[in-house]
mmCIF file of C-alpha atoms and ligand atoms in Angstrom:
data_model
loop_
_atom_site.group_PDB
_atom_site.id
_atom_site.type_symbol
_atom_site.label_atom_id
_atom_site.label_comp_id
_atom_site.label_asym_id
_atom_site.label_seq_id
_atom_site.Cartn_x
_atom_site.Cartn_y
_atom_site.Cartn_z
ATOM 1 C CA MET A 1 -20.502 -5.447 -26.692
ATOM 2 C CA ARG A 2 -22.392 -3.643 -23.955
ATOM 3 C CA LYS A 3 -21.163 -3.690 -20.391
ATOM 4 C CA ARG A 4 -22.561 -6.228 -17.963
ATOM 5 C CA ILE A 5 -22.797 -5.239 -14.325
ATOM 6 C CA VAL A 6 -23.557 -6.833 -10.976
ATOM 7 C CA ALA A 7 -24.340 -4.142 -8.411
ATOM 8 C CA GLY A 8 -25.032 -4.662 -4.726
ATOM 9 C CA ASN A 9 -27.536 -2.394 -3.012
ATOM 10 C CA TRP A 10 -26.857 -2.800 0.695
ATOM 11 C CA LYS A 11 -29.883 -0.686 1.643
ATOM 12 C CA MET A 12 -29.943 0.330 5.334
ATOM 13 C CA ASN A 13 -27.791 -2.559 6.542
ATOM 14 C CA THR A 14 -24.390 -2.936 8.269
ATOM 15 C CA ASP A 15 -22.533 -0.451 10.450
ATOM 16 C CA VAL A 16 -19.233 0.998 9.235
ATOM 17 C CA ALA A 17 -17.093 -1.824 10.660
ATOM 18 C CA ALA A 18 -19.305 -4.535 9.168
ATOM 19 C CA GLY A 19 -19.416 -2.632 5.876
ATOM 20 C CA ILE A 20 -15.616 -2.401 5.676
ATOM 21 C CA LYS A 21 -15.411 -6.132 6.374
ATOM 22 C CA LEU A 22 -17.982 -6.932 3.689
ATOM 23 C CA ALA A 23 -16.207 -4.762 1.095
ATOM 24 C CA SER A 24 -12.771 -6.145 2.056
ATOM 25 C CA ASP A 25 -14.012 -9.732 1.843
ATOM 26 C CA LEU A 26 -15.490 -9.044 -1.576
ATOM 27 C CA MET A 27 -12.200 -7.495 -2.720
ATOM 28 C CA GLN A 28 -10.369 -10.650 -1.643
ATOM 29 C CA PHE A 29 -12.814 -12.907 -3.516
ATOM 30 C CA LEU A 30 -12.349 -10.763 -6.635
ATOM 31 C CA ARG A 31 -8.565 -10.911 -6.323
ATOM 32 C CA ASP A 32 -8.722 -14.705 -6.027
ATOM 33 C CA GLN A 33 -11.263 -15.056 -8.817
ATOM 34 C CA PRO A 34 -11.799 -11.901 -10.862
ATOM 35 C CA ALA A 35 -15.090 -10.985 -12.482
ATOM 36 C CA PRO A 36 -15.494 -12.362 -16.019
ATOM 37 C CA GLU A 37 -14.328 -10.088 -18.800
ATOM 38 C CA ASN A 38 -16.715 -7.221 -19.496
ATOM 39 C CA VAL A 39 -18.486 -7.688 -16.147
ATOM 40 C CA GLY A 40 -18.310 -4.701 -13.808
ATOM 41 C CA VAL A 41 -18.926 -4.959 -10.071
ATOM 42 C CA ALA A 42 -20.466 -2.150 -8.024
ATOM 43 C CA ILE A 43 -21.507 -1.776 -4.396
ATOM 44 C CA ALA A 44 -23.811 0.824 -2.889
ATOM 45 C CA PRO A 45 -23.214 1.008 0.876
ATOM 46 C CA PRO A 46 -24.943 3.525 3.159
ATOM 47 C CA PHE A 47 -23.657 7.124 2.973
ATOM 48 C CA THR A 48 -21.845 6.883 6.307
ATOM 49 C CA HIS A 49 -19.606 4.095 4.999
ATOM 50 C CA LEU A 50 -18.501 5.543 1.682
ATOM 51 C CA THR A 51 -15.286 7.322 2.680
ATOM 52 C CA GLU A 52 -13.975 4.356 4.645
ATOM 53 C CA ILE A 53 -14.978 1.763 2.089
ATOM 54 C CA ASN A 54 -13.347 3.771 -0.675
ATOM 55 C CA LYS A 55 -10.048 3.185 1.143
ATOM 56 C CA VAL A 56 -10.299 -0.618 1.043
ATOM 57 C CA ILE A 57 -11.502 -1.209 -2.513
ATOM 58 C CA ASP A 58 -9.617 -1.128 -5.782
ATOM 59 C CA PRO A 59 -11.676 1.036 -8.155
ATOM 60 C CA ALA A 60 -10.477 -1.143 -11.018
ATOM 61 C CA LYS A 61 -12.333 -4.047 -9.392
ATOM 62 C CA ILE A 62 -15.263 -2.449 -7.558
ATOM 63 C CA CYS A 63 -17.128 0.701 -8.493
ATOM 64 C CA LEU A 64 -18.342 2.650 -5.464
ATOM 65 C CA ALA A 65 -21.981 3.702 -5.769
ATOM 66 C CA ALA A 66 -24.496 5.516 -3.573
ATOM 67 C CA GLN A 67 -28.086 4.510 -2.875
ATOM 68 C CA ASN A 68 -29.594 7.941 -3.324
ATOM 69 C CA CYS A 69 -28.723 11.628 -3.708
ATOM 70 C CA ALA A 70 -30.386 14.964 -3.119
ATOM 71 C CA SER A 71 -32.440 16.568 -5.860
ATOM 72 C CA GLU A 72 -30.747 19.916 -5.199
ATOM 73 C CA ALA A 73 -27.083 20.805 -5.675
ATOM 74 C CA ASN A 74 -26.506 22.321 -2.204
ATOM 75 C CA GLY A 75 -28.027 24.623 0.376
ATOM 76 C CA ALA A 76 -30.533 24.532 3.216
ATOM 77 C CA TYR A 77 -31.842 20.979 2.819
ATOM 78 C CA THR A 78 -31.358 19.457 6.263
ATOM 79 C CA GLY A 79 -30.428 15.806 6.199
ATOM 80 C CA GLU A 80 -29.778 15.584 2.467
ATOM 81 C CA VAL A 81 -26.549 14.486 0.759
ATOM 82 C CA SER A 82 -25.614 16.110 -2.543
ATOM 83 C CA VAL A 83 -24.123 14.514 -5.614
ATOM 84 C CA GLY A 84 -21.061 16.729 -5.181
ATOM 85 C CA MET A 85 -20.504 15.412 -1.659
ATOM 86 C CA LEU A 86 -20.839 11.856 -2.908
ATOM 87 C CA LYS A 87 -18.407 12.487 -5.706
ATOM 88 C CA ALA A 88 -15.829 13.730 -3.207
ATOM 89 C CA THR A 89 -15.997 10.369 -1.390
ATOM 90 C CA GLY A 90 -15.135 8.451 -4.548
ATOM 91 C CA VAL A 91 -18.651 7.557 -5.662
ATOM 92 C CA MET A 92 -18.947 6.949 -9.424
ATOM 93 C CA ALA A 93 -22.592 5.880 -9.733
ATOM 94 C CA VAL A 94 -25.831 6.532 -7.880
ATOM 95 C CA ILE A 95 -29.049 4.560 -7.609
ATOM 96 C CA ILE A 96 -31.974 6.836 -8.425
ATOM 97 C CA GLY A 97 -35.674 6.021 -8.200
ATOM 98 C CA HIS A 98 -35.497 2.816 -6.190
ATOM 99 C CA SER A 99 -39.044 1.642 -5.482
ATOM 100 C CA GLU A 100 -38.421 2.017 -1.743
ATOM 101 C CA ARG A 101 -37.608 5.707 -2.298
ATOM 102 C CA ARG A 102 -40.690 6.093 -4.493
ATOM 103 C CA ALA A 103 -42.998 4.309 -2.039
ATOM 104 C CA TYR A 104 -41.754 5.375 1.411
ATOM 105 C CA PHE A 105 -40.273 8.788 0.647
ATOM 106 C CA LYS A 106 -42.798 9.809 -2.010
ATOM 107 C CA GLU A 107 -40.209 10.593 -4.664
ATOM 108 C CA ASP A 108 -42.032 11.525 -7.838
ATOM 109 C CA HIS A 109 -41.039 11.534 -11.488
ATOM 110 C CA ALA A 110 -40.032 15.219 -11.505
ATOM 111 C CA THR A 111 -37.825 14.872 -8.403
ATOM 112 C CA LEU A 112 -36.123 11.857 -9.930
ATOM 113 C CA ALA A 113 -35.496 13.742 -13.172
ATOM 114 C CA LYS A 114 -33.696 16.439 -11.161
ATOM 115 C CA LYS A 115 -31.537 13.827 -9.454
ATOM 116 C CA VAL A 116 -30.681 12.263 -12.806
ATOM 117 C CA ASP A 117 -29.658 15.664 -14.168
ATOM 118 C CA LEU A 118 -27.448 16.423 -11.169
ATOM 119 C CA ALA A 119 -25.780 13.031 -11.347
ATOM 120 C CA ILE A 120 -24.963 13.448 -15.016
ATOM 121 C CA LYS A 121 -23.778 17.014 -14.562
ATOM 122 C CA ASN A 122 -21.337 15.685 -11.947
ATOM 123 C CA GLU A 123 -20.143 12.937 -14.279
ATOM 124 C CA MET A 124 -21.732 10.226 -12.223
ATOM 125 C CA ARG A 125 -23.656 7.311 -13.718
ATOM 126 C CA PRO A 126 -27.310 7.106 -12.663
ATOM 127 C CA ILE A 127 -28.580 3.578 -12.013
ATOM 128 C CA PHE A 128 -32.199 4.401 -12.686
ATOM 129 C CA CYS A 129 -34.738 1.986 -11.220
ATOM 130 C CA CYS A 130 -38.136 1.238 -12.686
ATOM 131 C CA GLY A 131 -40.723 -1.450 -12.134
ATOM 132 C CA GLU A 132 -44.351 -2.173 -11.382
ATOM 133 C CA VAL A 133 -46.161 -3.239 -8.209
ATOM 134 C CA LEU A 134 -48.078 -6.527 -8.009
ATOM 135 C CA GLU A 135 -51.489 -5.001 -8.743
ATOM 136 C CA GLU A 136 -50.090 -3.445 -11.921
ATOM 137 C CA ARG A 137 -48.530 -6.752 -12.979
ATOM 138 C CA ASN A 138 -51.818 -8.564 -12.290
ATOM 139 C CA ALA A 139 -53.643 -5.955 -14.365
ATOM 140 C CA GLY A 140 -51.156 -6.522 -17.189
ATOM 141 C CA ILE A 141 -50.090 -2.869 -17.307
ATOM 142 C CA GLN A 142 -46.415 -3.333 -16.370
ATOM 143 C CA ASN A 143 -45.207 -2.039 -19.743
ATOM 144 C CA GLN A 144 -47.187 1.190 -19.437
ATOM 145 C CA VAL A 145 -45.963 1.722 -15.864
ATOM 146 C CA VAL A 146 -42.328 1.335 -16.822
ATOM 147 C CA GLU A 147 -42.774 3.451 -19.944
ATOM 148 C CA LYS A 148 -44.153 6.328 -17.870
ATOM 149 C CA GLN A 149 -41.295 6.054 -15.350
ATOM 150 C CA LEU A 150 -38.708 6.263 -18.131
ATOM 151 C CA LYS A 151 -40.427 8.998 -20.106
ATOM 152 C CA GLU A 152 -41.044 11.255 -17.105
ATOM 153 C CA SER A 153 -37.586 11.026 -15.519
ATOM 154 C CA LEU A 154 -35.102 10.051 -18.257
ATOM 155 C CA PHE A 155 -36.277 10.796 -21.761
ATOM 156 C CA HIS A 156 -35.653 14.538 -21.483
ATOM 157 C CA LEU A 157 -31.923 13.740 -21.676
ATOM 158 C CA ASP A 158 -30.051 14.276 -24.901
ATOM 159 C CA ASN A 159 -28.252 11.383 -26.578
ATOM 160 C CA GLU A 160 -24.883 12.026 -25.004
ATOM 161 C CA ASP A 161 -26.249 12.293 -21.473
ATOM 162 C CA PHE A 162 -28.552 9.306 -21.882
ATOM 163 C CA SER A 163 -25.623 7.123 -22.885
ATOM 164 C CA ARG A 164 -24.339 7.457 -19.279
ATOM 165 C CA VAL A 165 -27.508 5.900 -17.834
ATOM 166 C CA ILE A 166 -27.837 2.358 -16.506
ATOM 167 C CA ILE A 167 -31.391 1.090 -16.076
ATOM 168 C CA ALA A 168 -32.436 -1.405 -13.408
ATOM 169 C CA TYR A 169 -35.780 -3.132 -13.871
ATOM 170 C CA GLU A 170 -36.981 -4.145 -10.430
ATOM 171 C CA PRO A 171 -40.520 -5.512 -10.182
ATOM 172 C CA VAL A 172 -41.666 -4.431 -6.719
ATOM 173 C CA TRP A 173 -43.387 -7.775 -6.108
ATOM 174 C CA ALA A 174 -40.004 -9.503 -6.425
ATOM 175 C CA ILE A 175 -38.006 -7.243 -4.088
ATOM 176 C CA GLY A 176 -37.152 -8.947 -0.824
ATOM 177 C CA THR A 177 -39.988 -11.420 -1.279
ATOM 178 C CA GLY A 178 -38.119 -14.488 -2.510
ATOM 179 C CA VAL A 179 -40.454 -14.425 -5.515
ATOM 180 C CA VAL A 180 -38.153 -13.895 -8.475
ATOM 181 C CA ALA A 181 -39.394 -12.911 -11.918
ATOM 182 C CA SER A 182 -39.068 -15.803 -14.336
ATOM 183 C CA PRO A 183 -36.245 -15.409 -16.847
ATOM 184 C CA ASP A 184 -38.879 -15.050 -19.575
ATOM 185 C CA GLN A 185 -40.744 -12.338 -17.656
ATOM 186 C CA ALA A 186 -37.486 -10.443 -17.171
ATOM 187 C CA GLN A 187 -36.482 -10.847 -20.801
ATOM 188 C CA GLU A 188 -39.871 -9.696 -22.065
ATOM 189 C CA ILE A 189 -39.850 -6.402 -20.196
ATOM 190 C CA HIS A 190 -36.112 -5.756 -20.660
ATOM 191 C CA LYS A 191 -36.657 -6.153 -24.395
ATOM 192 C CA TYR A 192 -39.567 -3.736 -24.181
ATOM 193 C CA ILE A 193 -37.437 -1.204 -22.283
ATOM 194 C CA ARG A 194 -34.731 -1.486 -24.919
ATOM 195 C CA SER A 195 -37.319 -0.952 -27.657
ATOM 196 C CA LEU A 196 -38.523 2.238 -25.941
ATOM 197 C CA VAL A 197 -34.958 3.489 -25.756
ATOM 198 C CA ALA A 198 -34.397 2.586 -29.402
ATOM 199 C CA ALA A 199 -37.499 4.539 -30.421
ATOM 200 C CA ARG A 200 -36.298 7.597 -28.476
ATOM 201 C CA TYR A 201 -32.510 7.446 -28.920
ATOM 202 C CA GLY A 202 -31.895 5.055 -31.806
ATOM 203 C CA ALA A 203 -30.756 1.463 -32.081
ATOM 204 C CA GLY A 204 -27.098 2.281 -31.420
ATOM 205 C CA ILE A 205 -27.655 3.799 -27.972
ATOM 206 C CA ALA A 206 -30.288 1.172 -27.110
ATOM 207 C CA GLY A 207 -27.851 -1.589 -28.026
ATOM 208 C CA GLU A 208 -25.207 -0.149 -25.693
ATOM 209 C CA LEU A 209 -27.590 0.366 -22.749
ATOM 210 C CA THR A 210 -26.983 -1.845 -19.727
ATOM 211 C CA ILE A 211 -30.287 -3.072 -18.247
ATOM 212 C CA LEU A 212 -30.074 -4.844 -14.886
ATOM 213 C CA TYR A 213 -32.644 -7.107 -13.285
ATOM 214 C CA GLY A 214 -33.368 -6.742 -9.552
ATOM 215 C CA GLY A 215 -35.639 -8.638 -7.195
ATOM 216 C CA SER A 216 -34.752 -11.761 -5.183
ATOM 217 C CA CYS A 217 -31.797 -12.436 -7.457
ATOM 218 C CA LYS A 218 -29.283 -14.868 -5.933
ATOM 219 C CA SER A 219 -26.604 -17.268 -7.058
ATOM 220 C CA SER A 220 -29.145 -20.068 -7.501
ATOM 221 C CA ASN A 221 -31.161 -18.138 -10.121
ATOM 222 C CA ALA A 222 -28.749 -15.516 -11.511
ATOM 223 C CA ALA A 223 -27.214 -17.590 -14.305
ATOM 224 C CA GLU A 224 -30.563 -18.373 -15.883
ATOM 225 C CA ILE A 225 -31.766 -14.770 -15.684
ATOM 226 C CA PHE A 226 -28.434 -13.334 -16.926
ATOM 227 C CA SER A 227 -28.476 -15.737 -19.879
ATOM 228 C CA LYS A 228 -31.375 -13.824 -21.422
ATOM 229 C CA PRO A 229 -30.290 -11.573 -24.298
ATOM 230 C CA ASP A 230 -31.615 -8.295 -22.894
ATOM 231 C CA VAL A 231 -30.623 -8.903 -19.271
ATOM 232 C CA ASP A 232 -27.182 -7.403 -18.687
ATOM 233 C CA GLY A 233 -26.721 -8.215 -15.018
ATOM 234 C CA GLY A 234 -28.362 -7.595 -11.697
ATOM 235 C CA LEU A 235 -29.055 -5.139 -8.920
ATOM 236 C CA ILE A 236 -28.804 -7.306 -5.843
ATOM 237 C CA GLY A 237 -30.270 -6.552 -2.417
ATOM 238 C CA GLY A 238 -30.231 -9.211 0.300
ATOM 239 C CA ALA A 239 -27.749 -11.476 -1.448
ATOM 240 C CA ALA A 240 -25.236 -8.594 -1.660
ATOM 241 C CA LEU A 241 -24.820 -8.676 2.133
ATOM 242 C CA ASP A 242 -22.909 -11.957 1.926
ATOM 243 C CA ALA A 243 -19.560 -11.478 0.131
ATOM 244 C CA ALA A 244 -19.251 -15.115 -0.998
ATOM 245 C CA GLU A 245 -22.815 -15.229 -2.288
ATOM 246 C CA PHE A 246 -22.479 -11.878 -4.088
ATOM 247 C CA HIS A 247 -19.202 -13.047 -5.626
ATOM 248 C CA ARG A 248 -20.932 -16.207 -6.883
ATOM 249 C CA ILE A 249 -23.506 -13.969 -8.591
ATOM 250 C CA VAL A 250 -20.672 -11.977 -10.225
ATOM 251 C CA LEU A 251 -19.366 -15.278 -11.620
ATOM 252 C CA SER A 252 -22.810 -16.280 -12.964
ATOM 253 C CA PHE A 253 -22.283 -15.018 -16.511
HETATM 254 P P1 LIG B 301 -33.559 -8.115 -3.063
HETATM 255 O O1 LIG B 301 -32.422 -8.695 -3.890
HETATM 256 O O2 LIG B 301 -33.316 -8.212 -1.599
HETATM 257 O O3 LIG B 301 -34.888 -8.657 -3.496
HETATM 258 O O4 LIG B 301 -33.585 -6.540 -3.383
HETATM 259 C C1 LIG B 301 -33.529 -6.107 -4.690
HETATM 260 C C2 LIG B 301 -33.341 -4.647 -4.688
HETATM 261 O O5 LIG B 301 -34.224 -3.901 -4.293
HETATM 262 C C3 LIG B 301 -32.061 -4.109 -5.147
HETATM 263 O O6 LIG B 301 -32.099 -2.746 -5.321
#
């Protein structure tokens, strides 16, 4: 049975002290009421928090993730943070291709493919984000948009490397808007994503692939979305900033 995951993307929120408190509170909730069997929990705090947060979490209960990484291994890239540096702080997974990175920082398919390669080379799991904007959804071309994102940045991987990837489908129109995709909308495109992976890598690898839904997911809607057969959990933004609320989402399976 494939792994289910609830991952919190804190984005550019909290200072170090507030981040340590949030992670510690979440740890306590998970000690009191552990995640269901086969459900992994991950958090992606800002870079500045990683070393300190790694000290207060139990890696058996919470996987430490990063929100981004450089597309180069090291060198004269002022302001960038490499996968190797992240690894040294205890990071096990990295979000790559979030729509905010694509939109505001102009990250293109080729750049994202380089980040994916570096993550895998450093034995880190990429949480690769894909998803369409509202105009694309209204034009009914969401499948083509997602297909291009996967083909251009992931499908160069060989079978072994691809089996390390986690995909997060995040429709841009649902991120931070309070407008959540309906469970049927999520299921439809998750199933399509899995079919693309099956065509490229075979049914075995597609069946093992964890595909997360992201976009205004909270405890009041998570259970219904997670109940869909091709939805294997969530990538949570705003609701991950409240430990009790995030913990309720973890318990939504
Ligand atoms: P929200 O849950 O705040 O809509 O954000 C989703 C997201 O972008 C997670 O990466």
